[in-house]
Amino acid sequence: MATAVASSSALSFLFLDPNYSSLRNTNALSPQPSRSSLPRQIRPLCCAASSTSLEEYNVRRVRHADESIREEAARRDLASPSHAQGFSAWYVPFGPSSEPGERYSLDDIVYRSSSGGLLDVQHDFSALAKFPGSYWRDLFDSRIGRTTWPYGSGVWSKKEFVLPEIDADHIVSLFEGNSNLFWAERLGREHLGGMPDLWVKHCGISHTGSFKDLGMTVLVSQVNRLRSKPLSRPIGGVGCASTGDTSAALSAYCAAAKIPAIVFLPTDRISLAQLIQPIANGATVLSIDTDFDGCMRLIREVTSELPIYLANSLNSLRLEGQKTAAIEILQQFDWEVPDWVIVPGGNLGNIYAFYKGFSMCKELGLVDKIPRLVCAQAANANPLYIHYKSGWRDFKAVTAAPTFASAIQIGDPVSIDRAVYAIQKTNGIVEEATEEELMNAMSVADRTGMFACPHTGVALAALFKLRERGEIGTNDRTIVVSTAHGLKFTQSKVEYHANEIPDLLCKYANPPLKVKADFGSVMDVLRKKLVLKN
């Protein structure tokens, strides 16, 4: 077993060895195991085709006592950018362009196309396709759980699919990603008609407690790269408008890179836990008396005047990191594609990011199909749902009302066109959840072992509705994406379980029981609560 692990570990080095071009032709890769929920085992790889032997590699892989993992990567040539293999990426307009062939370098500070539309990051698929899908699967799998810089990160373990031309020395990573899949066995069995293959992707189990880390590591890394260059207008800091989680992620990554962070937050519209994160990380926090859409308008005006790099999902770099959650899901199921993936939607970049990750894997032969996507919105902030129900007729922004799912309280989403594209390309569905539906769904999930955030409650409520209508089958492998950690939203849970939410039934409330401090009183309560078998 030790030899197998060492051989697989060598792959991440050998990939960047220009002499190791024959890996794609080797027959030494063992066949994929059959469908299983068990973890994938690392498979042995033959190094005989390489001019670098395994013994030589093992000597080089030992980190010196006085060097960091970044210095070790540089010494072992792992810091070489992937364009040495011909991989590259650039910005193109998302959708139709008024200028044929319009494209921009990722080093350009540009957020929109010449016609004012969104941009997208396009990779050189012809270069990536020189390696078969099996090659990429084994390369990515070989990096899981490592501390090798920067491939120990769930995002940067897919560096060639994310930001191939950046030097590893410029990468700002907190070893994000690699989040677990929670097998929601009891929830599926007892509350959803016996679903045996229901899973929750806990993207909130990340450094700052939300999926936003996945995109922010990419954006801040690129800013770090740009700040090392002689720019005509040097970048003085990075800014964002936020409903909470974006500001937390931006602040943490900027703090790690010693880059000033500026965040615009809507006053009294985010949780205390979300507010304290950017404050603790040293960001300049502006609490503004408006909603997220108002903050977004202001930050765009400010970044057009000051040398502040815009970090909102208008910036398509973030989606390159977020799409790796889709690739992780494929890895966790041994590269078998689930039937459904349900994603909470606010500013709507994430649903497109999941589509992009799945689509890229299909196009490059890692998998042979794409799952159907569901975007779940809070009924109090549901512009995509209204658009979907209208048959995709003219989109109209809405004024988002307060919702416990505060991170998706957005009425004029920047990525509306991206989201529509993702839903249409996957024959997907858009569903909504009322405040009572999302809080009840969150709470019943908690009773089966989770500790979900309200946004996950939105996605779970959508799942309940789709199961009731029969659109999601009993045996469909279904993934619910949990975007944030429940500990960020404890106040809403406290109010729910205390039955203190006006106009909500709080069906699953479980308040503490006040009991006198004597044995008889305690026993009386427990006899009523416990079902004791004879």
mmCIF file of N, CA, C and O in Angstrom, residues 250-321:
data_model
loop_
_atom_site.group_PDB
_atom_site.id
_atom_site.type_symbol
_atom_site.label_atom_id
_atom_site.label_comp_id
_atom_site.label_asym_id
_atom_site.label_seq_id
_atom_site.Cartn_x
_atom_site.Cartn_y
_atom_site.Cartn_z
ATOM 1 N N LEU A 250 -13.624 37.573 1.477
ATOM 2 C CA LEU A 250 -12.692 38.569 0.953
ATOM 3 C C LEU A 250 -11.736 39.047 2.037
ATOM 4 O O LEU A 250 -10.524 39.137 1.830
ATOM 5 N N SER A 251 -12.279 39.335 3.212
ATOM 6 C CA SER A 251 -11.461 39.872 4.292
ATOM 7 C C SER A 251 -10.402 38.881 4.742
ATOM 8 O O SER A 251 -9.250 39.260 5.007
ATOM 9 N N ALA A 252 -10.769 37.614 4.847
ATOM 10 C CA ALA A 252 -9.815 36.604 5.292
ATOM 11 C C ALA A 252 -8.673 36.429 4.304
ATOM 12 O O ALA A 252 -7.492 36.379 4.690
ATOM 13 N N TYR A 253 -9.010 36.339 3.020
ATOM 14 C CA TYR A 253 -7.968 36.104 2.012
ATOM 15 C C TYR A 253 -7.094 37.332 1.823
ATOM 16 O O TYR A 253 -5.877 37.218 1.630
ATOM 17 N N CYS A 254 -7.692 38.522 1.894
ATOM 18 C CA CYS A 254 -6.883 39.740 1.803
ATOM 19 C C CYS A 254 -5.973 39.860 3.014
ATOM 20 O O CYS A 254 -4.818 40.292 2.891
ATOM 21 N N ALA A 255 -6.463 39.484 4.199
ATOM 22 C CA ALA A 255 -5.620 39.533 5.386
ATOM 23 C C ALA A 255 -4.420 38.601 5.237
ATOM 24 O O ALA A 255 -3.298 38.945 5.611
ATOM 25 N N ALA A 256 -4.660 37.410 4.689
ATOM 26 C CA ALA A 256 -3.570 36.455 4.491
ATOM 27 C C ALA A 256 -2.526 36.990 3.519
ATOM 28 O O ALA A 256 -1.336 36.693 3.641
ATOM 29 N N ALA A 257 -2.987 37.777 2.530
ATOM 30 C CA ALA A 257 -2.081 38.288 1.500
ATOM 31 C C ALA A 257 -1.574 39.697 1.793
ATOM 32 O O ALA A 257 -0.815 40.255 0.999
ATOM 33 N N LYS A 258 -2.024 40.282 2.930
ATOM 34 C CA LYS A 258 -1.666 41.658 3.293
ATOM 35 C C LYS A 258 -2.107 42.635 2.208
ATOM 36 O O LYS A 258 -1.354 43.501 1.769
ATOM 37 N N ILE A 259 -3.360 42.495 1.792
ATOM 38 C CA ILE A 259 -3.978 43.390 0.817
ATOM 39 C C ILE A 259 -5.162 44.078 1.495
ATOM 40 O O ILE A 259 -5.985 43.411 2.124
ATOM 41 N N PRO A 260 -5.284 45.403 1.420
ATOM 42 C CA PRO A 260 -6.418 46.089 2.050
ATOM 43 C C PRO A 260 -7.758 45.617 1.469
ATOM 44 O O PRO A 260 -7.894 45.434 0.261
ATOM 45 N N ALA A 261 -8.738 45.400 2.355
ATOM 46 C CA ALA A 261 -10.075 44.979 1.939
ATOM 47 C C ALA A 261 -11.097 46.021 2.379
ATOM 48 O O ALA A 261 -11.028 46.534 3.501
ATOM 49 N N ILE A 262 -12.035 46.332 1.493
ATOM 50 C CA ILE A 262 -13.102 47.286 1.777
ATOM 51 C C ILE A 262 -14.426 46.602 1.479
ATOM 52 O O ILE A 262 -14.615 46.068 0.371
ATOM 53 N N VAL A 263 -15.332 46.589 2.459
ATOM 54 C CA VAL A 263 -16.609 45.911 2.241
ATOM 55 C C VAL A 263 -17.772 46.849 2.541
ATOM 56 O O VAL A 263 -17.742 47.613 3.509
ATOM 57 N N PHE A 264 -18.781 46.794 1.666
ATOM 58 C CA PHE A 264 -20.018 47.546 1.829
ATOM 59 C C PHE A 264 -21.090 46.566 2.294
ATOM 60 O O PHE A 264 -21.418 45.621 1.570
ATOM 61 N N LEU A 265 -21.633 46.784 3.498
ATOM 62 C CA LEU A 265 -22.650 45.899 4.045
ATOM 63 C C LEU A 265 -23.955 46.667 4.272
ATOM 64 O O LEU A 265 -23.933 47.794 4.761
ATOM 65 N N PRO A 266 -25.096 46.054 3.946
ATOM 66 C CA PRO A 266 -26.374 46.698 4.247
ATOM 67 C C PRO A 266 -26.645 46.679 5.748
ATOM 68 O O PRO A 266 -26.536 45.632 6.390
ATOM 69 N N THR A 267 -26.974 47.828 6.317
ATOM 70 C CA THR A 267 -27.178 47.940 7.756
ATOM 71 C C THR A 267 -28.322 47.045 8.236
ATOM 72 O O THR A 267 -29.393 47.015 7.641
ATOM 73 N N ASP A 268 -28.054 46.293 9.295
ATOM 74 C CA ASP A 268 -29.063 45.464 9.970
ATOM 75 C C ASP A 268 -29.679 44.402 9.066
ATOM 76 O O ASP A 268 -30.818 43.982 9.296
ATOM 77 N N ARG A 269 -28.945 43.949 8.070
ATOM 78 C CA ARG A 269 -29.501 42.925 7.174
ATOM 79 C C ARG A 269 -28.656 41.665 7.108
ATOM 80 O O ARG A 269 -28.918 40.789 6.295
ATOM 81 N N ILE A 270 -27.612 41.588 7.929
ATOM 82 C CA ILE A 270 -26.811 40.375 7.975
ATOM 83 C C ILE A 270 -26.683 39.932 9.428
ATOM 84 O O ILE A 270 -26.931 40.710 10.355
ATOM 85 N N SER A 271 -26.291 38.673 9.621
ATOM 86 C CA SER A 271 -26.179 38.159 10.984
ATOM 87 C C SER A 271 -24.946 38.749 11.667
ATOM 88 O O SER A 271 -23.994 39.199 11.016
ATOM 89 N N LEU A 272 -24.981 38.761 13.002
ATOM 90 C CA LEU A 272 -23.860 39.285 13.775
ATOM 91 C C LEU A 272 -22.588 38.494 13.500
ATOM 92 O O LEU A 272 -21.489 39.055 13.427
ATOM 93 N N ALA A 273 -22.734 37.175 13.333
ATOM 94 C CA ALA A 273 -21.565 36.338 13.042
ATOM 95 C C ALA A 273 -20.927 36.728 11.717
ATOM 96 O O ALA A 273 -19.693 36.721 11.576
ATOM 97 N N GLN A 274 -21.762 37.070 10.721
ATOM 98 C CA GLN A 274 -21.215 37.495 9.439
ATOM 99 C C GLN A 274 -20.569 38.869 9.533
ATOM 100 O O GLN A 274 -19.561 39.137 8.884
ATOM 101 N N LEU A 275 -21.146 39.750 10.335
ATOM 102 C CA LEU A 275 -20.609 41.103 10.478
ATOM 103 C C LEU A 275 -19.242 41.103 11.152
ATOM 104 O O LEU A 275 -18.340 41.839 10.756
ATOM 105 N N ILE A 276 -19.080 40.259 12.167
ATOM 106 C CA ILE A 276 -17.845 40.290 12.939
ATOM 107 C C ILE A 276 -16.663 39.726 12.155
ATOM 108 O O ILE A 276 -15.503 40.083 12.423
ATOM 109 N N GLN A 277 -16.906 38.886 11.168
ATOM 110 C CA GLN A 277 -15.785 38.274 10.443
ATOM 111 C C GLN A 277 -14.905 39.301 9.734
ATOM 112 O O GLN A 277 -13.696 39.320 9.942
ATOM 113 N N PRO A 278 -15.449 40.179 8.872
ATOM 114 C CA PRO A 278 -14.572 41.163 8.232
ATOM 115 C C PRO A 278 -13.962 42.149 9.224
ATOM 116 O O PRO A 278 -12.836 42.618 9.030
ATOM 117 N N ILE A 279 -14.699 42.466 10.293
ATOM 118 C CA ILE A 279 -14.150 43.355 11.313
ATOM 119 C C ILE A 279 -12.926 42.709 11.952
ATOM 120 O O ILE A 279 -11.867 43.332 12.107
ATOM 121 N N ALA A 280 -13.055 41.437 12.333
ATOM 122 C CA ALA A 280 -11.941 40.732 12.978
ATOM 123 C C ALA A 280 -10.742 40.596 12.063
ATOM 124 O O ALA A 280 -9.590 40.618 12.527
ATOM 125 N N ASN A 281 -10.982 40.454 10.762
ATOM 126 C CA ASN A 281 -9.884 40.281 9.801
ATOM 127 C C ASN A 281 -9.263 41.598 9.362
ATOM 128 O O ASN A 281 -8.372 41.605 8.506
ATOM 129 N N GLY A 282 -9.731 42.714 9.940
ATOM 130 C CA GLY A 282 -9.067 43.996 9.686
ATOM 131 C C GLY A 282 -9.549 44.741 8.467
ATOM 132 O O GLY A 282 -8.893 45.706 8.029
ATOM 133 N N ALA A 283 -10.678 44.357 7.887
ATOM 134 C CA ALA A 283 -11.194 45.064 6.711
ATOM 135 C C ALA A 283 -11.777 46.413 7.099
ATOM 136 O O ALA A 283 -12.161 46.641 8.256
ATOM 137 N N THR A 284 -11.846 47.311 6.131
ATOM 138 C CA THR A 284 -12.581 48.558 6.305
ATOM 139 C C THR A 284 -14.046 48.272 6.001
ATOM 140 O O THR A 284 -14.400 47.953 4.859
ATOM 141 N N VAL A 285 -14.896 48.333 7.028
ATOM 142 C CA VAL A 285 -16.295 47.927 6.903
ATOM 143 C C VAL A 285 -17.182 49.165 6.873
ATOM 144 O O VAL A 285 -17.179 49.961 7.824
ATOM 145 N N LEU A 286 -17.948 49.317 5.806
ATOM 146 C CA LEU A 286 -18.899 50.408 5.679
ATOM 147 C C LEU A 286 -20.306 49.843 5.809
ATOM 148 O O LEU A 286 -20.732 49.038 4.976
ATOM 149 N N SER A 287 -20.996 50.236 6.871
ATOM 150 C CA SER A 287 -22.380 49.811 7.075
ATOM 151 C C SER A 287 -23.277 50.875 6.451
ATOM 152 O O SER A 287 -23.316 52.024 6.911
ATOM 153 N N ILE A 288 -23.998 50.489 5.401
ATOM 154 C CA ILE A 288 -24.729 51.460 4.580
ATOM 155 C C ILE A 288 -26.227 51.222 4.692
ATOM 156 O O ILE A 288 -26.692 50.078 4.605
ATOM 157 N N ASP A 289 -26.965 52.293 4.861
ATOM 158 C CA ASP A 289 -28.404 52.210 5.067
ATOM 159 C C ASP A 289 -29.130 51.971 3.741
ATOM 160 O O ASP A 289 -29.802 52.854 3.193
ATOM 161 N N THR A 290 -28.965 50.776 3.223
ATOM 162 C CA THR A 290 -29.631 50.365 1.982
ATOM 163 C C THR A 290 -29.622 48.844 1.952
ATOM 164 O O THR A 290 -29.167 48.198 2.891
ATOM 165 N N ASP A 291 -30.140 48.262 0.880
ATOM 166 C CA ASP A 291 -30.091 46.816 0.743
ATOM 167 C C ASP A 291 -28.867 46.418 -0.077
ATOM 168 O O ASP A 291 -28.041 47.269 -0.436
ATOM 169 N N PHE A 292 -28.740 45.101 -0.371
ATOM 170 C CA PHE A 292 -27.576 44.648 -1.126
ATOM 171 C C PHE A 292 -27.496 45.318 -2.491
ATOM 172 O O PHE A 292 -26.411 45.717 -2.931
ATOM 173 N N ASP A 293 -28.618 45.430 -3.184
ATOM 174 C CA ASP A 293 -28.600 46.022 -4.519
ATOM 175 C C ASP A 293 -28.100 47.463 -4.470
ATOM 176 O O ASP A 293 -27.369 47.909 -5.365
ATOM 177 N N GLY A 294 -28.476 48.192 -3.399
ATOM 178 C CA GLY A 294 -27.964 49.550 -3.236
ATOM 179 C C GLY A 294 -26.472 49.567 -2.985
ATOM 180 O O GLY A 294 -25.737 50.409 -3.518
ATOM 181 N N CYS A 295 -25.995 48.636 -2.144
ATOM 182 C CA CYS A 295 -24.551 48.514 -1.909
ATOM 183 C C CYS A 295 -23.808 48.180 -3.193
ATOM 184 O O CYS A 295 -22.706 48.691 -3.445
ATOM 185 N N MET A 296 -24.407 47.346 -4.018
ATOM 186 C CA MET A 296 -23.767 46.937 -5.256
ATOM 187 C C MET A 296 -23.620 48.124 -6.210
ATOM 188 O O MET A 296 -22.577 48.307 -6.850
ATOM 189 N N ARG A 297 -24.655 48.953 -6.280
ATOM 190 C CA ARG A 297 -24.569 50.142 -7.142
ATOM 191 C C ARG A 297 -23.459 51.072 -6.665
ATOM 192 O O ARG A 297 -22.683 51.608 -7.471
ATOM 193 N N LEU A 298 -23.350 51.248 -5.346
ATOM 194 C CA LEU A 298 -22.331 52.138 -4.800
ATOM 195 C C LEU A 298 -20.915 51.615 -5.031
ATOM 196 O O LEU A 298 -20.014 52.373 -5.415
ATOM 197 N N ILE A 299 -20.694 50.316 -4.804
ATOM 198 C CA ILE A 299 -19.343 49.778 -4.962
ATOM 199 C C ILE A 299 -18.891 49.851 -6.422
ATOM 200 O O ILE A 299 -17.709 50.096 -6.709
ATOM 201 N N ARG A 300 -19.814 49.696 -7.345
ATOM 202 C CA ARG A 300 -19.439 49.809 -8.755
ATOM 203 C C ARG A 300 -19.040 51.238 -9.091
ATOM 204 O O ARG A 300 -18.115 51.474 -9.875
ATOM 205 N N GLU A 301 -19.739 52.212 -8.523
ATOM 206 C CA GLU A 301 -19.375 53.615 -8.746
ATOM 207 C C GLU A 301 -18.016 53.924 -8.129
ATOM 208 O O GLU A 301 -17.177 54.602 -8.747
ATOM 209 N N VAL A 302 -17.779 53.425 -6.928
ATOM 210 C CA VAL A 302 -16.524 53.698 -6.231
ATOM 211 C C VAL A 302 -15.340 53.074 -6.958
ATOM 212 O O VAL A 302 -14.284 53.709 -7.138
ATOM 213 N N THR A 303 -15.489 51.824 -7.408
ATOM 214 C CA THR A 303 -14.366 51.152 -8.069
ATOM 215 C C THR A 303 -14.062 51.752 -9.434
ATOM 216 O O THR A 303 -12.961 51.530 -9.975
ATOM 217 N N SER A 304 -15.004 52.485 -9.999
ATOM 218 C CA SER A 304 -14.711 53.166 -11.274
ATOM 219 C C SER A 304 -13.871 54.421 -11.054
ATOM 220 O O SER A 304 -13.248 54.928 -11.995
ATOM 221 N N GLU A 305 -13.831 54.919 -9.815
ATOM 222 C CA GLU A 305 -13.089 56.142 -9.512
ATOM 223 C C GLU A 305 -11.794 55.878 -8.749
ATOM 224 O O GLU A 305 -10.807 56.591 -8.919
ATOM 225 N N LEU A 306 -11.790 54.853 -7.896
ATOM 226 C CA LEU A 306 -10.626 54.571 -7.067
ATOM 227 C C LEU A 306 -9.953 53.266 -7.499
ATOM 228 O O LEU A 306 -10.621 52.389 -8.060
ATOM 229 N N PRO A 307 -8.647 53.115 -7.229
ATOM 230 C CA PRO A 307 -7.929 51.882 -7.622
ATOM 231 C C PRO A 307 -8.256 50.705 -6.704
ATOM 232 O O PRO A 307 -7.393 50.142 -6.031
ATOM 233 N N ILE A 308 -9.546 50.382 -6.656
ATOM 234 C CA ILE A 308 -10.022 49.260 -5.847
ATOM 235 C C ILE A 308 -10.541 48.186 -6.796
ATOM 236 O O ILE A 308 -11.394 48.463 -7.650
ATOM 237 N N TYR A 309 -10.051 46.998 -6.663
ATOM 238 C CA TYR A 309 -10.438 45.880 -7.528
ATOM 239 C C TYR A 309 -11.781 45.331 -7.055
ATOM 240 O O TYR A 309 -11.971 45.056 -5.869
ATOM 241 N N LEU A 310 -12.727 45.157 -7.961
ATOM 242 C CA LEU A 310 -14.072 44.714 -7.609
ATOM 243 C C LEU A 310 -14.103 43.202 -7.434
ATOM 244 O O LEU A 310 -13.718 42.441 -8.321
ATOM 245 N N ALA A 311 -14.608 42.762 -6.272
ATOM 246 C CA ALA A 311 -14.571 41.334 -5.950
ATOM 247 C C ALA A 311 -15.930 40.660 -5.996
ATOM 248 O O ALA A 311 -16.038 39.488 -5.632
ATOM 249 N N ASN A 312 -16.964 41.358 -6.424
ATOM 250 C CA ASN A 312 -18.279 40.717 -6.496
ATOM 251 C C ASN A 312 -18.350 39.725 -7.644
ATOM 252 O O ASN A 312 -17.468 39.685 -8.509
ATOM 253 N N SER A 313 -19.418 38.916 -7.684
ATOM 254 C CA SER A 313 -19.508 37.857 -8.691
ATOM 255 C C SER A 313 -19.732 38.399 -10.091
ATOM 256 O O SER A 313 -19.749 37.641 -11.056
ATOM 257 N N LEU A 314 -19.907 39.718 -10.218
ATOM 258 C CA LEU A 314 -19.775 40.352 -11.527
ATOM 259 C C LEU A 314 -18.421 39.989 -12.120
ATOM 260 O O LEU A 314 -18.270 39.827 -13.337
ATOM 261 N N ASN A 315 -17.427 39.837 -11.250
ATOM 262 C CA ASN A 315 -16.084 39.427 -11.646
ATOM 263 C C ASN A 315 -16.089 37.905 -11.855
ATOM 264 O O ASN A 315 -16.255 37.140 -10.902
ATOM 265 N N SER A 316 -15.900 37.485 -13.080
ATOM 266 C CA SER A 316 -16.047 36.064 -13.417
ATOM 267 C C SER A 316 -14.914 35.187 -12.895
ATOM 268 O O SER A 316 -15.003 33.960 -12.959
ATOM 269 N N LEU A 317 -13.838 35.775 -12.359
ATOM 270 C CA LEU A 317 -12.765 34.964 -11.790
ATOM 271 C C LEU A 317 -13.274 34.112 -10.637
ATOM 272 O O LEU A 317 -12.852 32.971 -10.455
ATOM 273 N N ARG A 318 -14.202 34.663 -9.846
ATOM 274 C CA ARG A 318 -14.683 33.920 -8.686
ATOM 275 C C ARG A 318 -15.392 32.631 -9.092
ATOM 276 O O ARG A 318 -15.334 31.622 -8.400
ATOM 277 N N LEU A 319 -16.074 32.667 -10.224
ATOM 278 C CA LEU A 319 -16.809 31.488 -10.654
ATOM 279 C C LEU A 319 -15.866 30.339 -11.006
ATOM 280 O O LEU A 319 -16.250 29.170 -10.929
ATOM 281 N N GLU A 320 -14.623 30.669 -11.377
ATOM 282 C CA GLU A 320 -13.652 29.620 -11.690
ATOM 283 C C GLU A 320 -13.318 28.793 -10.458
ATOM 284 O O GLU A 320 -13.068 27.592 -10.546
ATOM 285 N N GLY A 321 -13.295 29.444 -9.306
ATOM 286 C CA GLY A 321 -13.075 28.689 -8.078
ATOM 287 C C GLY A 321 -14.316 27.947 -7.631
ATOM 288 O O GLY A 321 -14.248 26.795 -7.182
#
